Tab-separated table of C-alpha atoms in Angstrom:
chain	number	residue	atom	x	y	z
A	143	MET	CA	-26.392	48.237	-41.096
A	144	SER	CA	-27.103	48.791	-37.390
A	145	PRO	CA	-27.012	46.088	-34.710
A	146	PRO	CA	-30.209	45.207	-32.885
A	147	PRO	CA	-30.894	47.028	-29.642
A	148	SER	CA	-28.937	45.452	-26.797
A	149	SER	CA	-29.759	47.862	-23.987
A	150	ALA	CA	-32.272	47.094	-21.286
A	151	PHE	CA	-33.741	50.530	-22.039
A	152	ALA	CA	-34.701	49.560	-25.558
A	153	ASP	CA	-37.605	47.454	-26.701
A	154	PRO	CA	-36.433	45.427	-29.734
A	155	GLY	CA	-39.992	45.324	-31.053
A	156	GLN	CA	-40.597	49.031	-30.645
A	157	GLU	CA	-40.466	51.254	-33.696
A	158	HIS	CA	-37.650	53.808	-33.602
A	159	ARG	CA	-38.848	57.264	-32.566
A	160	PRO	CA	-36.566	60.166	-33.475
A	161	SER	CA	-35.675	62.795	-30.916
A	162	LEU	CA	-37.286	66.214	-31.376
A	163	ALA	CA	-40.034	64.377	-33.245
A	164	GLU	CA	-42.001	67.602	-33.673
A	165	SER	CA	-39.216	68.967	-35.923
A	166	TYR	CA	-37.960	65.723	-37.512
A	167	ARG	CA	-37.350	66.082	-41.308
A	168	THR	CA	-39.356	69.306	-41.494
A	169	VAL	CA	-36.757	71.318	-43.473
A	170	ARG	CA	-36.826	70.580	-47.191
A	171	VAL	CA	-33.507	69.946	-48.973
A	172	PRO	CA	-33.202	70.596	-52.745
A	173	THR	CA	-32.478	67.453	-54.765
A	174	GLY	CA	-30.452	66.821	-57.885
A	175	LYS	CA	-27.037	67.923	-59.096
A	176	GLY	CA	-25.999	71.535	-59.456
A	177	ARG	CA	-27.892	72.628	-56.354
A	178	PHE	CA	-24.808	73.268	-54.179
A	179	TRP	CA	-25.790	76.690	-52.852
A	180	GLY	CA	-29.381	75.637	-52.364
A	181	LYS	CA	-28.240	72.677	-50.289
A	182	ILE	CA	-25.789	74.832	-48.336
A	183	GLY	CA	-28.691	77.133	-47.491
A	184	ALA	CA	-30.925	74.227	-46.511
A	185	PHE	CA	-28.306	72.765	-44.168
A	186	ALA	CA	-27.268	76.129	-42.701
A	187	GLY	CA	-28.590	76.383	-39.161
A	188	PRO	CA	-27.724	73.387	-36.977
A	189	GLY	CA	-24.039	74.368	-36.972
A	190	TYR	CA	-24.885	77.822	-35.639
A	191	MET	CA	-27.117	76.355	-32.938
A	192	VAL	CA	-24.180	74.169	-31.908
A	193	ALA	CA	-21.760	77.113	-32.122
A	194	VAL	CA	-23.848	78.926	-29.506
A	195	GLY	CA	-22.535	76.529	-26.883
A	196	TYR	CA	-18.973	77.512	-27.781
A	197	MET	CA	-19.487	81.162	-26.886
A	198	ASP	CA	-21.833	80.980	-23.892
A	199	PRO	CA	-21.362	82.927	-20.620
A	200	GLY	CA	-19.165	80.136	-19.266
A	201	ASN	CA	-16.675	80.969	-22.004
A	202	TRP	CA	-16.791	84.589	-20.931
A	203	ALA	CA	-15.767	83.736	-17.382
A	204	THR	CA	-12.839	81.516	-18.392
A	205	ASP	CA	-11.686	83.772	-21.237
A	206	LEU	CA	-11.808	86.915	-19.096
A	207	ALA	CA	-9.879	85.209	-16.312
A	208	GLY	CA	-7.325	83.804	-18.778
A	209	GLY	CA	-6.796	87.056	-20.669
A	210	SER	CA	-6.540	89.196	-17.553
A	211	ALA	CA	-4.153	86.899	-15.693
A	212	PHE	CA	-1.982	85.553	-18.519
A	213	GLY	CA	-2.393	87.968	-21.419
A	214	TYR	CA	-2.530	86.357	-24.852
A	215	THR	CA	-0.870	83.078	-23.804
A	216	LEU	CA	-4.037	80.971	-23.705
A	217	LEU	CA	-5.102	81.914	-27.243
A	218	SER	CA	-3.419	78.695	-28.365
A	219	VAL	CA	-5.785	76.740	-26.098
A	220	ILE	CA	-8.818	78.417	-27.706
A	221	LEU	CA	-7.458	77.674	-31.189
A	222	PHE	CA	-6.773	73.994	-30.577
A	223	SER	CA	-10.006	73.559	-28.652
A	224	ASN	CA	-11.903	74.871	-31.669
A	225	ILE	CA	-10.041	72.550	-34.038
A	226	MET	CA	-10.992	69.605	-31.827
A	227	ALA	CA	-14.565	70.883	-31.732
A	228	MET	CA	-14.761	71.020	-35.531
A	229	VAL	CA	-13.684	67.395	-35.801
A	230	LEU	CA	-15.991	66.120	-33.054
A	231	GLN	CA	-19.032	68.043	-34.291
A	232	SER	CA	-18.530	66.690	-37.810
A	233	LEU	CA	-18.510	63.163	-36.350
A	234	SER	CA	-21.637	63.932	-34.338
A	235	ALA	CA	-23.482	65.145	-37.437
A	236	LYS	CA	-22.353	62.073	-39.376
A	237	LEU	CA	-23.640	59.724	-36.673
A	238	GLY	CA	-27.093	61.302	-36.730
A	239	ILE	CA	-27.344	61.459	-40.525
A	240	VAL	CA	-26.080	57.941	-41.268
A	241	THR	CA	-27.719	55.922	-38.481
A	242	GLY	CA	-30.835	58.007	-37.812
A	243	TYR	CA	-30.002	57.890	-34.097
A	244	ASP	CA	-28.641	60.706	-31.993
A	245	LEU	CA	-25.693	60.015	-29.681
A	246	ALA	CA	-27.883	59.350	-26.625
A	247	GLN	CA	-30.043	56.886	-28.555
A	248	ALA	CA	-26.943	55.179	-29.955
A	249	CYS	CA	-25.635	54.712	-26.412
A	250	ARG	CA	-28.969	53.239	-25.314
A	251	ARG	CA	-28.857	50.752	-28.184
A	252	ASN	CA	-25.255	49.648	-27.623
A	253	TYR	CA	-24.663	49.647	-23.874
A	254	GLY	CA	-26.256	47.877	-20.955
A	255	ARG	CA	-28.568	49.381	-18.361
A	256	LYS	CA	-25.892	50.289	-15.784
A	257	VAL	CA	-23.618	51.941	-18.322
A	258	ASN	CA	-26.523	53.887	-19.793
A	259	LEU	CA	-27.682	55.078	-16.391
A	260	SER	CA	-24.149	56.244	-15.591
A	261	LEU	CA	-23.753	58.028	-18.930
A	262	TRP	CA	-27.161	59.656	-18.561
A	263	LEU	CA	-26.396	60.937	-15.055
A	264	LEU	CA	-23.016	62.289	-16.159
A	265	CYS	CA	-24.587	63.959	-19.168
A	266	GLU	CA	-27.325	65.509	-17.042
A	267	LEU	CA	-24.637	66.841	-14.705
A	268	ALA	CA	-22.875	68.423	-17.689
A	269	ILE	CA	-26.117	69.969	-18.947
A	270	ILE	CA	-26.904	71.351	-15.499
A	271	ALA	CA	-23.398	72.856	-15.343
A	272	CYS	CA	-23.870	74.362	-18.791
A	273	ASP	CA	-27.361	75.592	-18.025
A	274	LEU	CA	-26.069	77.060	-14.791
A	275	ALA	CA	-23.561	79.149	-16.721
A	276	GLU	CA	-26.216	80.321	-19.151
A	277	VAL	CA	-28.709	81.223	-16.420
A	278	LEU	CA	-26.098	83.101	-14.420
A	279	GLY	CA	-24.778	84.885	-17.497
A	280	THR	CA	-28.246	86.124	-18.421
A	281	ALA	CA	-28.946	87.218	-14.840
A	282	ILE	CA	-25.642	89.111	-14.624
A	283	ALA	CA	-26.369	90.873	-17.927
A	284	LEU	CA	-29.847	91.905	-16.730
A	285	GLN	CA	-28.327	93.261	-13.527
A	286	LEU	CA	-25.655	95.235	-15.392
A	287	LEU	CA	-28.079	96.704	-17.941
A	288	PHE	CA	-31.225	97.255	-15.869
A	289	GLY	CA	-30.183	96.920	-12.222
A	290	LEU	CA	-32.319	93.797	-11.789
A	291	PRO	CA	-31.289	91.769	-8.690
A	292	LEU	CA	-29.410	88.567	-9.561
A	293	VAL	CA	-31.947	86.256	-7.930
A	294	ALA	CA	-34.799	87.902	-9.870
A	295	GLY	CA	-32.805	87.611	-13.093
A	296	VAL	CA	-32.164	83.923	-12.491
A	297	CYS	CA	-35.873	83.280	-11.911
A	298	LEU	CA	-36.780	85.263	-15.024
A	299	THR	CA	-34.802	82.841	-17.205
A	300	ALA	CA	-37.504	80.218	-16.564
A	301	PHE	CA	-39.583	81.987	-19.203
A	302	ASP	CA	-37.001	81.100	-21.874
A	303	VAL	CA	-38.910	77.847	-22.166
A	304	MET	CA	-41.954	79.721	-23.416
A	305	LEU	CA	-39.830	81.544	-25.985
A	306	ILE	CA	-38.630	78.226	-27.416
A	307	LEU	CA	-42.163	76.898	-27.653
A	308	ALA	CA	-43.407	80.091	-29.313
A	309	LEU	CA	-40.624	80.059	-31.918
A	310	GLN	CA	-40.987	76.363	-32.707
A	311	ARG	CA	-44.676	76.817	-33.408
A	312	TYR	CA	-43.576	78.626	-36.575
A	313	GLY	CA	-41.063	75.932	-37.577
A	314	PHE	CA	-37.521	74.947	-36.662
A	315	ARG	CA	-36.088	77.406	-39.187
A	316	LYS	CA	-37.569	80.322	-37.251
A	317	LEU	CA	-35.780	79.116	-34.131
A	318	GLU	CA	-32.523	78.868	-36.091
A	319	ALA	CA	-33.037	82.365	-37.526
A	320	PHE	CA	-33.478	83.795	-34.025
A	321	ILE	CA	-30.252	82.100	-32.922
A	322	VAL	CA	-28.297	83.440	-35.918
A	323	ALA	CA	-29.639	86.969	-35.363
A	324	LEU	CA	-28.337	86.971	-31.778
A	325	LEU	CA	-24.982	85.575	-32.963
A	326	ILE	CA	-24.665	88.525	-35.344
A	327	VAL	CA	-25.352	90.891	-32.436
A	328	ILE	CA	-22.617	89.238	-30.334
A	329	ALA	CA	-20.066	89.310	-33.162
A	330	GLY	CA	-20.849	92.960	-33.899
A	331	CYS	CA	-20.432	93.921	-30.244
A	332	PHE	CA	-16.985	92.357	-30.025
A	333	ALA	CA	-15.870	93.800	-33.325
A	334	PHE	CA	-16.707	97.204	-31.793
A	335	GLU	CA	-14.821	96.388	-28.564
A	336	LEU	CA	-11.688	95.234	-30.402
A	337	ALA	CA	-11.710	98.312	-32.628
A	338	ILE	CA	-11.562	100.452	-29.478
A	339	ALA	CA	-9.062	98.270	-27.562
A	340	GLN	CA	-6.615	98.087	-30.518
A	341	PRO	CA	-4.792	94.934	-29.357
A	342	SER	CA	-1.255	94.141	-30.497
A	343	ILE	CA	-1.342	91.984	-33.636
A	344	ALA	CA	2.156	90.639	-32.856
A	345	SER	CA	1.071	89.594	-29.358
A	346	ILE	CA	-2.017	87.874	-30.756
A	347	ALA	CA	0.121	85.923	-33.237
A	348	ALA	CA	2.532	84.909	-30.460
A	349	GLY	CA	-0.373	83.782	-28.281
A	350	LEU	CA	-1.495	81.316	-30.943
A	351	ILE	CA	1.765	79.367	-30.504
A	352	PRO	CA	1.479	76.685	-27.760
A	353	ARG	CA	3.722	77.025	-24.701
A	354	ALA	CA	4.782	74.396	-22.170
A	355	GLN	CA	3.864	76.618	-19.228
A	356	VAL	CA	0.183	76.074	-20.022
A	357	ILE	CA	0.669	72.514	-18.723
A	358	THR	CA	3.290	73.147	-16.034
A	359	ASN	CA	1.633	76.149	-14.371
A	360	PRO	CA	-1.255	74.824	-12.193
A	361	ALA	CA	-3.192	78.111	-12.226
A	362	MET	CA	-2.851	78.402	-15.993
A	363	LEU	CA	-3.802	74.738	-16.460
A	364	TYR	CA	-6.975	75.232	-14.423
A	365	ILE	CA	-8.109	78.073	-16.678
A	366	ALA	CA	-6.950	76.177	-19.786
A	367	ILE	CA	-9.072	73.158	-18.898
A	368	GLY	CA	-11.948	75.494	-18.149
A	369	ILE	CA	-11.532	76.939	-21.668
A	370	LEU	CA	-11.440	73.405	-23.081
A	371	GLY	CA	-14.619	72.506	-21.204
A	372	ALA	CA	-16.291	75.733	-22.316
A	373	THR	CA	-15.269	75.214	-25.940
A	374	VAL	CA	-15.730	71.490	-26.567
A	375	MET	CA	-19.038	70.974	-24.796
A	376	PRO	CA	-20.304	67.422	-24.247
A	377	HIS	CA	-23.989	68.290	-24.604
A	378	ASN	CA	-23.319	69.784	-28.047
A	379	LEU	CA	-22.312	66.354	-29.320
A	380	TYR	CA	-25.748	65.035	-28.343
A	381	LEU	CA	-27.488	68.135	-29.687
A	382	HIS	CA	-25.850	68.144	-33.126
A	383	SER	CA	-26.506	64.456	-33.804
A	384	SER	CA	-30.211	65.161	-33.306
A	385	ILE	CA	-30.869	68.529	-34.969
A	386	VAL	CA	-29.192	67.528	-38.259
A	387	GLN	CA	-32.124	65.149	-38.605
A	388	THR	CA	-34.486	68.104	-39.026
A	389	ARG	CA	-33.333	68.091	-42.683
A	390	ALA	CA	-35.350	65.997	-45.157
A	391	PHE	CA	-32.393	64.622	-47.133
A	392	ASP	CA	-32.498	61.478	-49.300
A	393	GLN	CA	-32.049	58.311	-47.259
A	394	ASP	CA	-29.861	56.401	-49.739
A	395	ASP	CA	-26.051	56.378	-49.489
A	396	ALA	CA	-25.665	59.218	-51.986
A	397	GLY	CA	-28.158	61.381	-50.087
A	398	LYS	CA	-26.495	60.676	-46.753
A	399	ARG	CA	-23.032	61.394	-48.164
A	400	ASP	CA	-24.292	64.700	-49.504
A	401	ALA	CA	-25.924	65.513	-46.176
A	402	VAL	CA	-22.758	64.723	-44.213
A	403	ARG	CA	-20.715	66.989	-46.488
A	404	HIS	CA	-23.070	69.957	-46.226
A	405	ALA	CA	-23.646	69.528	-42.479
A	406	THR	CA	-19.871	69.515	-41.941
A	407	ILE	CA	-19.478	72.707	-43.982
A	408	ASP	CA	-22.253	74.312	-41.922
A	409	SER	CA	-20.747	73.421	-38.538
A	410	THR	CA	-17.170	74.299	-39.564
A	411	ILE	CA	-18.137	77.788	-40.768
A	412	ALA	CA	-20.226	78.349	-37.636
A	413	LEU	CA	-17.366	77.266	-35.376
A	414	PHE	CA	-15.044	79.745	-37.071
A	415	LEU	CA	-17.460	82.423	-35.859
A	416	ALA	CA	-17.288	80.891	-32.379
A	417	LEU	CA	-13.483	80.962	-32.585
A	418	PHE	CA	-13.556	84.678	-33.374
A	419	ILE	CA	-15.863	85.496	-30.467
A	420	ASN	CA	-14.013	83.298	-27.966
A	421	ALA	CA	-10.679	84.744	-28.985
A	422	ALA	CA	-12.115	88.264	-28.948
A	423	ILE	CA	-13.171	87.925	-25.296
A	424	LEU	CA	-9.684	86.819	-24.230
A	425	ILE	CA	-7.971	89.407	-26.451
A	426	LEU	CA	-10.173	92.153	-25.034
A	427	ALA	CA	-9.275	91.133	-21.469
A	428	ALA	CA	-5.581	90.988	-22.348
A	429	ALA	CA	-5.563	94.352	-24.156
A	430	ALA	CA	-7.734	96.222	-21.673
A	431	PHE	CA	-6.598	94.708	-18.371
A	432	HIS	CA	-3.433	92.581	-18.530
A	433	VAL	CA	-1.284	95.113	-20.387
A	434	ASN	CA	-2.394	97.762	-17.893
A	435	GLY	CA	-1.337	95.675	-14.900
A	436	ARG	CA	-4.854	94.522	-13.974
A	437	THR	CA	-4.218	90.781	-13.778
A	438	ASP	CA	-6.918	90.246	-11.163
A	439	VAL	CA	-10.009	90.863	-13.319
A	440	ALA	CA	-11.934	87.587	-13.186
A	441	GLU	CA	-15.479	88.783	-12.453
A	442	ILE	CA	-17.818	89.659	-15.322
A	443	ASP	CA	-19.314	92.614	-13.455
A	444	GLN	CA	-15.803	93.814	-12.603
A	445	ALA	CA	-14.869	93.735	-16.287
A	446	TYR	CA	-18.062	95.653	-17.107
A	447	LYS	CA	-17.223	98.438	-14.652
A	448	LEU	CA	-13.584	98.747	-15.790
A	449	LEU	CA	-13.991	98.561	-19.574
A	450	SER	CA	-15.279	102.096	-20.208
A	451	PRO	CA	-12.735	103.953	-18.022
A	452	THR	CA	-9.885	101.719	-19.192
A	453	LEU	CA	-10.652	102.034	-22.909
A	454	GLY	CA	-11.883	105.628	-22.671
A	455	ALA	CA	-15.180	104.830	-24.410
A	456	GLY	CA	-18.469	105.284	-22.594
A	457	MET	CA	-20.277	102.693	-24.711
A	458	ALA	CA	-17.706	99.929	-24.151
A	459	SER	CA	-19.322	98.595	-20.972
A	460	VAL	CA	-22.878	98.777	-22.322
A	461	VAL	CA	-21.953	96.964	-25.546
A	462	PHE	CA	-20.177	94.311	-23.456
A	463	ALA	CA	-23.338	93.720	-21.393
A	464	VAL	CA	-25.580	93.610	-24.488
A	465	ALA	CA	-23.365	90.894	-25.971
A	466	LEU	CA	-23.511	88.973	-22.679
A	467	LEU	CA	-27.318	89.145	-22.639
A	468	ALA	CA	-27.522	87.895	-26.238
A	469	SER	CA	-25.062	85.119	-25.423
A	470	GLY	CA	-26.971	83.987	-22.342
A	471	GLN	CA	-30.320	84.058	-24.132
A	472	ASN	CA	-28.969	82.066	-27.069
A	473	SER	CA	-27.325	79.469	-24.875
A	474	THR	CA	-30.370	78.829	-22.717
A	475	ILE	CA	-32.351	77.860	-25.813
A	476	THR	CA	-29.840	75.326	-27.134
A	477	GLY	CA	-29.062	73.985	-23.659
A	478	THR	CA	-32.731	73.293	-23.026
A	479	LEU	CA	-33.041	71.490	-26.378
A	480	ALA	CA	-30.024	69.354	-25.469
A	481	GLY	CA	-31.674	68.425	-22.182
A	482	GLN	CA	-34.757	67.232	-24.022
A	483	ILE	CA	-32.666	65.178	-26.472
A	484	VAL	CA	-30.687	63.486	-23.699
A	485	ALA	CA	-33.795	62.583	-21.665
A	486	GLU	CA	-35.516	61.135	-24.715
A	487	GLY	CA	-32.406	59.393	-25.980
A	488	PHE	CA	-31.130	57.675	-22.845
A	489	LEU	CA	-34.430	56.975	-21.105
A	490	ASP	CA	-36.916	57.067	-23.981
A	491	LEU	CA	-38.714	59.520	-21.690
A	492	ARG	CA	-41.741	61.002	-23.423
A	493	LEU	CA	-43.338	63.940	-21.627
A	494	PRO	CA	-45.118	67.041	-22.910
A	495	ILE	CA	-42.609	69.381	-24.529
A	496	TRP	CA	-43.192	72.263	-22.117
A	497	LEU	CA	-42.770	69.958	-19.081
A	498	ARG	CA	-39.533	68.400	-20.352
A	499	ARG	CA	-38.006	71.802	-20.925
A	500	MET	CA	-39.234	73.278	-17.657
A	501	ILE	CA	-37.641	70.388	-15.724
A	502	THR	CA	-34.336	70.979	-17.526
A	503	ARG	CA	-34.450	74.688	-16.730
A	504	LEU	CA	-35.338	74.183	-13.041
A	505	LEU	CA	-32.374	71.852	-12.553
A	506	ALA	CA	-30.152	74.846	-13.306
A	507	ILE	CA	-32.232	77.615	-11.715
A	508	VAL	CA	-32.438	76.069	-8.229
A	509	PRO	CA	-28.654	75.780	-7.581
A	510	ALA	CA	-28.109	79.191	-9.208
A	511	VAL	CA	-30.617	80.839	-6.857
A	512	VAL	CA	-28.975	79.172	-3.845
A	513	VAL	CA	-25.439	80.250	-4.795
A	514	VAL	CA	-26.412	83.798	-5.777
A	515	GLY	CA	-28.511	84.171	-2.629
A	516	LEU	CA	-25.604	83.100	-0.426
A	517	LYS	CA	-22.587	84.667	-2.184
A	518	GLY	CA	-23.929	87.262	-4.602
A	519	GLY	CA	-22.101	88.286	-7.791
A	520	GLN	CA	-18.685	86.996	-6.726
A	521	GLY	CA	-20.075	83.538	-6.121
A	522	ALA	CA	-21.883	83.668	-9.467
A	523	THR	CA	-18.690	84.237	-11.460
A	524	GLN	CA	-16.763	81.616	-9.471
A	525	LEU	CA	-19.566	79.197	-10.210
A	526	LEU	CA	-19.336	80.065	-13.916
A	527	VAL	CA	-15.653	79.047	-14.058
A	528	LEU	CA	-16.257	75.906	-11.992
A	529	SER	CA	-19.149	74.901	-14.253
A	530	GLN	CA	-16.811	74.907	-17.255
A	531	VAL	CA	-14.297	72.670	-15.476
A	532	VAL	CA	-17.162	70.278	-14.655
A	533	LEU	CA	-18.073	70.253	-18.350
A	534	SER	CA	-14.507	69.374	-19.273
A	535	LEU	CA	-14.498	66.475	-16.795
A	536	GLN	CA	-17.617	65.068	-18.508
A	537	LEU	CA	-16.159	65.311	-22.001
A	538	PRO	CA	-14.537	61.842	-22.195
A	539	PHE	CA	-17.869	60.177	-21.447
A	540	ALA	CA	-19.363	61.760	-24.582
A	541	ILE	CA	-16.292	61.680	-26.826
A	542	VAL	CA	-15.370	58.004	-26.349
A	543	PRO	CA	-18.801	56.606	-27.388
A	544	LEU	CA	-18.952	59.050	-30.330
A	545	VAL	CA	-15.529	58.062	-31.659
A	546	ARG	CA	-16.275	54.380	-31.118
A	547	PHE	CA	-19.655	54.432	-32.884
A	548	THR	CA	-18.501	56.483	-35.899
A	549	GLY	CA	-15.545	54.144	-36.400
A	550	ASP	CA	-17.686	50.986	-36.300
A	551	THR	CA	-18.437	49.575	-39.766
A	552	ALA	CA	-21.277	47.449	-38.315
A	553	GLN	CA	-23.171	50.669	-37.531
A	554	MET	CA	-21.815	53.147	-40.063
A	555	GLY	CA	-21.171	50.866	-43.048
A	556	VAL	CA	-19.227	52.676	-45.769
A	557	PHE	CA	-19.419	55.874	-43.699
A	558	ALA	CA	-17.242	54.506	-40.887
A	559	ASN	CA	-14.243	56.697	-40.046
A	560	PRO	CA	-11.148	55.912	-42.142
A	561	TRP	CA	-7.993	54.839	-40.292
A	562	TRP	CA	-6.485	58.338	-40.227
A	563	MET	CA	-9.656	59.841	-38.751
A	564	LYS	CA	-9.774	57.100	-36.129
A	565	ILE	CA	-6.223	57.970	-35.062
A	566	PHE	CA	-6.996	61.698	-34.998
A	567	ALA	CA	-10.274	61.275	-33.114
A	568	TRP	CA	-8.849	58.877	-30.540
A	569	GLY	CA	-5.903	61.264	-30.153
A	570	ILE	CA	-8.351	64.062	-29.270
A	571	ALA	CA	-10.019	61.767	-26.730
A	572	ALA	CA	-6.610	60.915	-25.228
A	573	VAL	CA	-5.634	64.599	-24.890
A	574	VAL	CA	-8.891	65.407	-23.082
A	575	ILE	CA	-8.521	62.438	-20.722
A	576	VAL	CA	-4.864	63.183	-19.900
A	577	LEU	CA	-5.567	66.850	-19.166
A	578	ASN	CA	-8.475	65.929	-16.919
A	579	VAL	CA	-6.434	63.358	-15.017
A	580	LYS	CA	-3.673	65.932	-14.505
A	581	LEU	CA	-6.229	68.425	-13.184
A	582	LEU	CA	-7.712	65.898	-10.743
A	583	VAL	CA	-4.278	64.791	-9.536
A	584	GLY	CA	-3.325	68.429	-9.034
A	585	PHE	CA	-6.423	69.022	-6.934
A	586	TYR	CA	-5.749	65.896	-4.877
A	587	VAL	CA	-2.070	66.675	-4.263
A	588	GLY	CA	-2.807	70.358	-3.637
């Protein structure tokens, strides 16, 4: 079903080694008919780990800036970004389940050495940008809640690696349970914030309708592409194609078809939760700041200081910071896992688990310490927004291989994308590429 390895990275005689080998096929899946809910429960988890990346601190920066400056207008961007994410994540899960290779490994098997090196470097850049947002978000939350200096908070995030190792010692399901618990905390915090802010339902509905000014207004387009980069994250496509393989599903066509269906249900439900949280951040900024004439609130710490007096609720700022801390902690875990998957997939790099993850974390901590040391909190938030734009610029280099591989009958067999899905998926890739080109041209001309 799959072509022989053609990349200079691959050894045709070498037995295939799955990524995250320590967790590969460790979660039992019920077999037989009439086990729908049991299978749903068995497959529940990877989608929520992926959804974490769609509500990380980078999203906070872009959503706060968008809601404060433009009100509810950019809600349509969040909605369509999430729809694109649902499609792409379902394709990512299908690639991993059907072929047994994650996206990075599939690239290594199908492209030459130069292309693979380029894709790996671009992916590492995206992961560093993502990790940067997560590290900074956690550090900002620690400063807001406990007064910890930003530089100290950034350095403290290095110990997240130990948390991952400790949780995985008890099985991958324990790691997933920890992630879901923090997601519930984040959702609860924003439900509380929205109940206090009482946003206009009519304005929210109007914001979900796309407007031409999102494209024609350069400032709005910059934030919109930042939201796109923060929502449809390239490293999540690599992550999802790997972690779905932690499920011990049947390896025949019927088993794979069943696995694809349940993995898609899992990720779609999880991304609806991400849609709520993303939208809630922007709605909160619009209701608390924009409608009150504060269109300049783009800093996370600025939003923290203004929320309580603006909404008239003393707990509003504290709850906001608690949600940020949970978001940053969640995102550092999944970002570090993605870094491990990419290194193993593109380079077949096999190092001790703790060393692989520490290297990934340091690649984000070092630039964060430099920026925070030089510019403080203002520089941290500016770096958060910029990191999301960098992520968006890397998206085509993950989307194009994914769409190509999942539409190839030589690799996917009967699971290859049907013609209508090919059109839809390539259309998503085209939208991302066009928006990125417009952004780059705008920067150049400006």
